[in-house]
């Protein structure tokens, strides 16, 4: 590891944005810690995105900071906006920007599935979709979808973060490993992983992989109730920025 000058920051193939200006303190009463960080971290990611534009960066711009999904969108927009504030499409391509936040949610859902036999199908048939936080959708099974079980598993997964904070700790390690290191390695190897990618104009967590022909997202036949939940999440994400 060695320090590099600011102007050399984008002389690389992969740029990781993991900066955070502030994290709400344990016991602060903040219900959605990730969204509380949006206004603080957005100017930071936008600054680096503009630098990527100036450097004509053609590598992978990875967002690890919370909230992952809207920060991805903010980075892409900033890099594609000219000095006069006009969108010009001269910055990062949508497929160059990917967020890693869904991995830990998928891992937490798998943990609950191992503890409770009612959720066991998730381990082989389940999927996680959406953001790292509010709007998350956990499907107990794609082939045998159960609305009630899926919503319960989603709630447990979302609240796991709060349970850790109630113990007096900030959950850093699990996201760093499950969402960060593991998913990044899988992505670079070109295999299926959990990541937030551009879908319909918003960055949306799903299984995807990089191929010699470009970014591929998993295609599934989804039951109507599950698809309806994903549309709700899409609407939520569009409202954030």
XYZ file of C-alpha atoms in Angstrom, residues 52-173:
122
model
C -13.242 10.791 -12.580
C -14.826 12.718 -15.442
C -11.837 15.050 -15.698
C -9.486 12.057 -15.759
C -11.566 10.325 -18.457
C -11.745 7.344 -16.116
C -12.802 4.127 -17.845
C -12.577 1.719 -14.933
C -15.066 0.621 -12.287
C -16.317 3.276 -9.829
C -17.420 1.378 -6.707
C -19.509 2.953 -3.950
C -19.252 1.380 -0.500
C -20.450 4.301 1.632
C -24.044 4.570 2.844
C -26.564 5.020 1.450
C -25.065 3.028 -1.399
C -27.830 3.209 -3.988
C -28.611 6.961 -4.090
C -24.901 7.745 -3.823
C -24.304 5.684 -6.977
C -26.916 7.721 -8.791
C -25.499 10.977 -7.424
C -22.009 10.014 -8.608
C -23.198 9.148 -12.106
C -25.197 12.371 -12.428
C -22.344 14.535 -11.182
C -19.860 12.980 -13.594
C -22.218 13.599 -16.503
C -22.915 17.240 -15.721
C -20.875 20.017 -17.284
C -19.444 23.046 -15.512
C -22.541 25.050 -16.469
C -24.799 22.515 -14.747
C -26.107 20.995 -17.965
C -26.222 17.183 -18.334
C -23.965 16.270 -21.242
C -23.269 12.514 -21.015
C -19.512 13.065 -21.020
C -18.762 11.248 -17.770
C -19.048 7.754 -16.363
C -21.176 5.188 -18.143
C -23.991 3.734 -15.988
C -22.352 0.300 -16.035
C -19.122 1.795 -14.677
C -20.824 2.670 -11.382
C -21.766 -0.098 -8.978
C -22.664 -0.070 -5.303
C -21.924 -2.826 -2.827
C -24.432 -2.819 0.005
C -26.823 -5.664 -0.745
C -24.372 -8.435 0.121
C -24.696 -8.028 3.878
C -28.498 -7.961 3.647
C -28.402 -11.204 1.660
C -26.057 -12.705 4.260
C -28.288 -11.645 7.147
C -31.325 -13.169 5.440
C -29.345 -16.395 4.984
C -28.469 -16.391 8.700
C -32.129 -16.158 9.667
C -32.934 -18.888 7.141
C -30.465 -21.172 8.897
C -32.012 -20.422 12.290
C -35.677 -20.886 11.340
C -36.854 -23.773 9.163
C -39.743 -21.662 7.859
C -37.222 -19.593 5.880
C -34.988 -22.495 4.801
C -36.002 -22.229 1.129
C -34.191 -18.896 0.938
C -30.846 -20.700 1.024
C -31.475 -22.359 -2.347
C -34.375 -20.493 -3.949
C -34.417 -17.050 -2.348
C -33.209 -13.683 -3.589
C -32.510 -10.239 -2.212
C -33.341 -7.077 -4.140
C -33.168 -3.348 -3.749
C -31.245 -1.008 -1.488
C -29.147 -1.494 1.591
C -31.874 -0.213 3.904
C -35.464 0.953 3.532
C -36.995 -0.541 0.396
C -35.124 -3.825 0.710
C -37.036 -6.831 -0.638
C -36.208 -10.341 0.506
C -37.997 -13.157 -1.339
C -38.141 -16.411 0.588
C -38.268 -18.205 -2.767
C -38.664 -17.146 -6.373
C -40.204 -20.464 -7.411
C -42.485 -20.851 -4.371
C -42.937 -17.285 -3.235
C -44.749 -16.727 0.052
C -45.715 -13.095 0.646
C -46.093 -13.319 4.429
C -42.860 -15.241 4.980
C -40.947 -12.943 2.642
C -42.133 -9.808 4.393
C -41.252 -11.265 7.783
C -37.787 -12.240 6.601
C -37.348 -8.773 5.085
C -38.266 -7.145 8.401
C -35.878 -9.337 10.366
C -33.080 -8.571 7.940
C -33.689 -4.832 8.048
C -33.887 -4.725 11.846
C -30.741 -6.806 12.378
C -28.721 -3.612 12.010
C -30.703 -1.984 14.825
C -30.253 -5.014 17.070
C -26.483 -4.630 16.811
C -26.686 -0.930 17.634
C -28.876 -1.722 20.662
C -25.978 -3.784 21.975
C -23.820 -0.670 21.835
C -21.901 -1.411 18.648
C -21.780 0.056 15.165
C -21.987 -2.793 12.617
C -18.864 -2.222 10.545
C -17.297 -5.662 10.104
